[in-house]
Tab-separated table of C-alpha atoms in Angstrom:
chain	number	residue	atom	x	y	z
A	6	UNK	CA	-41.815	40.659	-300.436
A	7	UNK	CA	-41.262	40.391	-304.191
A	8	UNK	CA	-43.478	42.057	-306.772
A	9	UNK	CA	-44.523	40.518	-310.055
A	10	UNK	CA	-41.735	42.378	-311.894
A	11	UNK	CA	-39.087	40.813	-309.699
A	12	UNK	CA	-38.488	43.826	-307.507
A	13	UNK	CA	-38.949	43.811	-303.742
A	14	UNK	CA	-41.310	46.047	-301.772
A	15	UNK	CA	-38.791	48.899	-302.082
A	16	UNK	CA	-39.028	48.800	-305.879
A	17	UNK	CA	-35.686	48.997	-307.664
A	18	UNK	CA	-34.062	50.803	-304.724
A	19	UNK	CA	-33.958	48.065	-302.122
A	20	UNK	CA	-31.225	47.251	-299.630
A	21	UNK	CA	-28.636	46.184	-302.205
A	22	UNK	CA	-28.870	49.540	-303.996
A	23	UNK	CA	-29.421	51.697	-300.907
A	24	UNK	CA	-26.311	50.312	-299.203
A	25	UNK	CA	-24.009	51.897	-301.799
A	26	UNK	CA	-26.237	54.585	-303.297
A	27	UNK	CA	-24.401	57.608	-301.872
A	28	UNK	CA	-21.014	56.232	-302.892
A	29	UNK	CA	-22.100	55.228	-306.408
A	30	UNK	CA	-23.627	58.700	-306.948
A	31	UNK	CA	-20.850	60.563	-305.137
A	32	UNK	CA	-20.531	63.263	-307.789
A	33	UNK	CA	-24.163	64.250	-307.189
A	34	UNK	CA	-23.426	64.776	-303.478
A	35	UNK	CA	-20.636	67.252	-304.241
A	36	UNK	CA	-21.561	70.608	-302.621
A	37	UNK	CA	-20.880	72.236	-305.992
A	38	UNK	CA	-23.821	70.224	-307.381
A	39	UNK	CA	-26.052	70.367	-304.314
A	40	UNK	CA	-25.833	73.988	-303.171
A	41	UNK	CA	-27.098	75.635	-306.412
A	42	UNK	CA	-30.173	73.389	-306.285
A	43	UNK	CA	-30.768	74.181	-302.628
A	44	UNK	CA	-30.383	77.915	-303.349
A	45	UNK	CA	-33.176	77.803	-305.937
A	46	UNK	CA	-35.464	75.563	-303.891
A	47	UNK	CA	-35.072	77.632	-300.706
A	48	UNK	CA	-35.947	80.774	-302.653
A	49	UNK	CA	-39.034	79.166	-304.209
A	50	UNK	CA	-40.178	77.803	-300.852
A	51	UNK	CA	-40.271	81.438	-299.659
A	52	UNK	CA	-40.487	80.477	-296.003
A	53	UNK	CA	-43.146	77.806	-296.550
A	54	UNK	CA	-43.077	74.015	-296.408
A	55	UNK	CA	-41.429	71.884	-299.105
A	56	UNK	CA	-42.430	68.404	-300.303
A	57	UNK	CA	-39.786	66.216	-301.941
A	58	UNK	CA	-41.095	63.444	-304.175
A	59	UNK	CA	-38.582	60.608	-304.086
A	60	UNK	CA	-36.631	61.913	-301.079
A	61	UNK	CA	-34.194	58.988	-301.102
A	62	UNK	CA	-31.230	59.298	-298.740
A	63	UNK	CA	-31.703	63.043	-298.288
A	64	UNK	CA	-29.173	64.484	-300.737
A	65	UNK	CA	-31.294	67.625	-301.207
A	66	UNK	CA	-33.688	67.443	-298.256
A	67	UNK	CA	-31.038	67.610	-295.538
A	68	UNK	CA	-29.216	70.750	-296.744
A	69	UNK	CA	-32.564	72.365	-297.570
A	70	UNK	CA	-33.759	71.686	-294.026
A	71	UNK	CA	-30.544	73.232	-292.710
A	72	UNK	CA	-31.601	76.415	-294.511
A	73	UNK	CA	-34.646	76.533	-292.256
A	74	UNK	CA	-37.135	75.039	-294.719
A	75	UNK	CA	-39.546	72.483	-293.265
A	76	UNK	CA	-39.216	69.464	-295.565
A	77	UNK	CA	-41.461	66.413	-295.838
A	78	UNK	CA	-40.714	63.536	-298.204
A	79	UNK	CA	-42.440	60.697	-300.008
A	80	UNK	CA	-40.498	57.603	-301.047
A	81	UNK	CA	-41.318	54.002	-301.878
A	82	UNK	CA	-38.028	52.617	-300.556
A	83	UNK	CA	-37.752	52.024	-296.820
A	84	UNK	CA	-34.108	51.063	-297.339
A	85	UNK	CA	-33.275	54.464	-298.830
A	86	UNK	CA	-35.202	56.269	-296.082
A	87	UNK	CA	-33.315	54.269	-293.450
A	88	UNK	CA	-30.099	55.802	-294.831
A	89	UNK	CA	-31.669	59.256	-294.526
A	90	UNK	CA	-32.689	58.566	-290.932
A	91	UNK	CA	-29.126	57.544	-290.021
A	92	UNK	CA	-27.670	60.917	-291.085
A	93	UNK	CA	-27.420	63.969	-288.804
A	94	UNK	CA	-30.783	65.739	-288.884
A	95	UNK	CA	-32.452	62.920	-290.801
A	96	UNK	CA	-34.751	61.935	-287.962
A	97	UNK	CA	-36.252	65.441	-287.964
A	98	UNK	CA	-37.556	65.148	-291.534
A	99	UNK	CA	-40.998	63.645	-291.937
A	100	UNK	CA	-41.269	60.904	-294.560
A	101	UNK	CA	-44.303	59.053	-295.858
A	102	UNK	CA	-43.642	55.654	-297.440
A	103	UNK	CA	-45.483	55.237	-300.723
A	104	UNK	CA	-45.601	55.841	-304.463
A	105	UNK	CA	-44.983	59.555	-304.967
A	106	UNK	CA	-47.322	59.626	-307.966
A	107	UNK	CA	-50.376	59.009	-305.796
A	108	UNK	CA	-49.486	59.122	-302.082
A	109	UNK	CA	-50.994	62.044	-300.175
A	110	UNK	CA	-49.707	63.661	-297.002
A	111	UNK	CA	-51.384	66.103	-294.646
A	112	UNK	CA	-51.232	69.832	-295.132
A	113	UNK	CA	-50.272	72.117	-297.993
A	114	UNK	CA	-46.890	73.177	-299.299
A	115	UNK	CA	-45.319	76.200	-300.957
A	116	UNK	CA	-43.027	73.953	-302.976
A	117	UNK	CA	-42.977	70.439	-304.350
A	118	UNK	CA	-39.921	69.164	-306.168
A	119	UNK	CA	-38.627	66.113	-308.015
A	120	UNK	CA	-34.917	66.044	-308.883
A	121	UNK	CA	-32.151	63.950	-310.491
A	122	UNK	CA	-34.312	62.444	-313.302
A	123	UNK	CA	-36.665	60.813	-310.790
A	124	UNK	CA	-39.765	61.649	-312.871
A	125	UNK	CA	-38.451	58.970	-315.268
A	126	UNK	CA	-38.817	56.312	-312.562
A	127	UNK	CA	-42.534	56.477	-313.325
A	128	UNK	CA	-42.609	54.158	-316.307
A	129	UNK	CA	-45.954	55.101	-317.866
A	130	UNK	CA	-47.417	58.360	-319.098
A	131	UNK	CA	-50.438	57.836	-316.853
A	132	UNK	CA	-48.215	57.620	-313.768
A	133	UNK	CA	-46.348	60.776	-314.766
A	134	UNK	CA	-49.642	62.620	-315.262
A	135	UNK	CA	-50.787	61.359	-311.845
A	136	UNK	CA	-47.569	62.710	-310.336
A	137	UNK	CA	-48.256	66.220	-311.633
A	138	UNK	CA	-51.802	66.060	-310.315
A	139	UNK	CA	-50.535	64.833	-306.954
A	140	UNK	CA	-47.995	67.644	-306.741
A	141	UNK	CA	-50.632	70.233	-307.618
A	142	UNK	CA	-53.026	68.819	-305.011
A	143	UNK	CA	-50.380	69.376	-302.314
A	144	UNK	CA	-49.560	72.947	-303.336
A	145	UNK	CA	-51.076	76.060	-301.864
A	146	UNK	CA	-52.237	78.660	-304.419
A	147	UNK	CA	-49.144	80.329	-305.827
A	148	UNK	CA	-46.981	77.321	-304.956
A	149	UNK	CA	-44.453	75.820	-307.362
A	150	UNK	CA	-43.578	72.362	-308.655
A	151	UNK	CA	-39.963	71.888	-309.774
A	152	UNK	CA	-38.613	69.034	-311.906
A	153	UNK	CA	-34.969	68.408	-312.807
A	154	UNK	CA	-34.599	65.907	-315.656
A	155	UNK	CA	-32.466	65.192	-318.684
A	156	UNK	CA	-33.478	65.827	-322.266
A	157	UNK	CA	-33.739	62.485	-324.129
A	158	UNK	CA	-30.483	62.018	-326.032
A	159	UNK	CA	-32.008	60.643	-329.195
A	160	UNK	CA	-29.818	62.923	-331.315
A	161	UNK	CA	-26.921	60.655	-330.339
A	162	UNK	CA	-28.622	57.599	-331.838
A	163	UNK	CA	-27.712	56.839	-335.461
A	164	UNK	CA	-30.105	54.583	-337.408
A	165	UNK	CA	-30.177	51.116	-335.924
A	166	UNK	CA	-28.497	52.030	-332.625
A	167	UNK	CA	-30.415	51.857	-329.346
A	168	UNK	CA	-27.648	52.282	-326.730
A	169	UNK	CA	-26.056	55.499	-325.398
A	170	UNK	CA	-23.113	55.108	-322.986
A	171	UNK	CA	-22.969	57.611	-320.122
A	172	UNK	CA	-20.023	56.251	-318.109
A	173	UNK	CA	-17.038	54.179	-319.123
A	174	UNK	CA	-14.027	53.946	-316.832
A	175	UNK	CA	-11.855	51.345	-315.138
A	176	UNK	CA	-14.454	50.262	-312.618
A	177	UNK	CA	-17.869	51.162	-314.042
A	178	UNK	CA	-19.765	50.862	-317.296
A	179	UNK	CA	-23.084	52.634	-317.698
A	180	UNK	CA	-25.344	52.843	-320.718
A	181	UNK	CA	-28.965	53.641	-321.541
A	182	UNK	CA	-31.112	51.633	-323.940
A	183	UNK	CA	-33.878	53.533	-325.753
A	184	UNK	CA	-37.088	52.358	-327.427
A	185	UNK	CA	-38.288	55.364	-329.398
A	186	UNK	CA	-41.608	53.706	-330.264
A	187	UNK	CA	-42.727	53.548	-326.617
A	188	UNK	CA	-40.543	56.231	-324.937
A	189	UNK	CA	-39.281	53.495	-322.668
A	190	UNK	CA	-35.641	53.257	-321.701
A	191	UNK	CA	-33.521	51.328	-319.280
A	192	UNK	CA	-30.343	52.270	-317.484
A	193	UNK	CA	-27.686	49.579	-317.100
A	194	UNK	CA	-24.830	49.690	-314.598
A	195	UNK	CA	-21.898	47.259	-314.464
A	196	UNK	CA	-19.499	47.690	-311.532
A	197	UNK	CA	-16.181	45.879	-311.229
A	198	UNK	CA	-14.894	45.651	-307.656
A	199	UNK	CA	-11.260	45.641	-306.530
A	200	UNK	CA	-11.415	41.906	-305.826
A	201	UNK	CA	-12.353	41.221	-309.444
A	202	UNK	CA	-16.017	40.446	-308.817
A	203	UNK	CA	-18.702	42.437	-310.565
A	204	UNK	CA	-22.330	43.441	-310.176
A	205	UNK	CA	-25.041	44.359	-312.655
A	206	UNK	CA	-28.084	46.554	-312.165
A	207	UNK	CA	-30.805	47.414	-314.673
A	208	UNK	CA	-33.544	49.972	-313.960
A	209	UNK	CA	-36.468	50.819	-316.286
A	210	UNK	CA	-37.503	54.397	-317.014
A	211	UNK	CA	-39.800	56.390	-319.260
A	212	UNK	CA	-38.195	59.413	-320.864
A	213	UNK	CA	-40.287	62.524	-321.288
A	214	UNK	CA	-39.967	65.707	-323.337
A	215	UNK	CA	-40.194	69.280	-321.944
A	216	UNK	CA	-43.310	70.033	-323.992
A	217	UNK	CA	-44.941	66.834	-322.719
A	218	UNK	CA	-44.230	67.881	-319.144
A	219	UNK	CA	-45.802	71.271	-319.849
A	220	UNK	CA	-48.972	69.529	-321.001
A	221	UNK	CA	-48.997	67.359	-317.871
A	222	UNK	CA	-48.707	70.507	-315.791
A	223	UNK	CA	-51.564	72.109	-317.705
A	224	UNK	CA	-53.768	69.049	-317.088
A	225	UNK	CA	-52.986	69.473	-313.383
A	226	UNK	CA	-53.962	73.145	-313.445
A	227	UNK	CA	-50.427	74.581	-313.385
A	228	UNK	CA	-48.552	76.828	-315.795
A	229	UNK	CA	-44.892	77.132	-316.726
A	230	UNK	CA	-43.092	79.839	-314.777
A	231	UNK	CA	-39.461	79.207	-315.742
A	232	UNK	CA	-37.206	76.725	-317.523
A	233	UNK	CA	-33.424	76.730	-317.274
A	234	UNK	CA	-30.576	74.558	-318.479
A	235	UNK	CA	-29.590	73.963	-314.854
A	236	UNK	CA	-29.751	75.212	-311.300
A	237	UNK	CA	-27.535	78.174	-312.206
A	238	UNK	CA	-30.519	79.472	-314.221
A	239	UNK	CA	-28.585	79.528	-317.487
A	240	UNK	CA	-30.869	79.674	-320.548
A	241	UNK	CA	-32.471	76.490	-321.823
A	242	UNK	CA	-31.594	76.046	-325.504
A	243	UNK	CA	-31.829	73.466	-328.251
A	244	UNK	CA	-28.379	72.248	-327.164
A	245	UNK	CA	-29.355	71.684	-323.520
A	246	UNK	CA	-28.970	68.119	-322.295
A	247	UNK	CA	-31.070	68.688	-319.169
A	248	UNK	CA	-33.484	71.217	-317.731
A	249	UNK	CA	-34.866	72.536	-314.475
A	250	UNK	CA	-38.496	73.521	-314.955
A	251	UNK	CA	-40.790	75.419	-312.580
A	252	UNK	CA	-44.574	75.272	-312.854
A	253	UNK	CA	-46.840	77.436	-310.727
A	254	UNK	CA	-50.280	76.745	-309.306
A	255	UNK	CA	-52.308	79.890	-310.004
A	256	UNK	CA	-52.979	82.042	-306.988
A	257	UNK	CA	-56.496	82.938	-308.099
């Protein structure tokens, strides 16, 4: 089924993307990238249940579950979830199909988390605010909501330029286009295959600032507990190009 924006019922992560997602994002599946995130999330879960918003193919959920954390996921893409199900242990993770900004699941959680810039897949401020409210509604008192997302790279844009390349090599070209008036951006991926054919993928996003996320958390009744440059908990500074932020639902 196609939507009015040209996407299918899986959004922008349908079968054509899901089929090669793990390979195209191979660097993000490196244990050196995954394990520090899982360390932090397992600690914050503190023996309770964890809810992953945008669970995808299970890059984080599967190793977190292997740590003994009960994980449930929400994802719009059945194709991505099918890839999760096909992996060892994937059939033991509960997944609800739906928009993670508004979809509710049963029970409460000690931890909700949203990683790898996925908050930007919500392309309006209203949807991002809804996501924070949805996360807070799932959390038990004292529970935490964690977001990993990049800092908008507007400092790299000279006057008149709207594009920032993020990957240029022999087989792939990737660049982001920014509209600073609307905080909209789009990520463009060109892949050249060994047989000389190529493919093109464009995905829309809405970039968001750390202070804006803090306000969204406040509207949802949460408060900032920690912000780091990355999963190694290094300090977040004015030079940071990404952040991992933790908001807490008050226990009282």
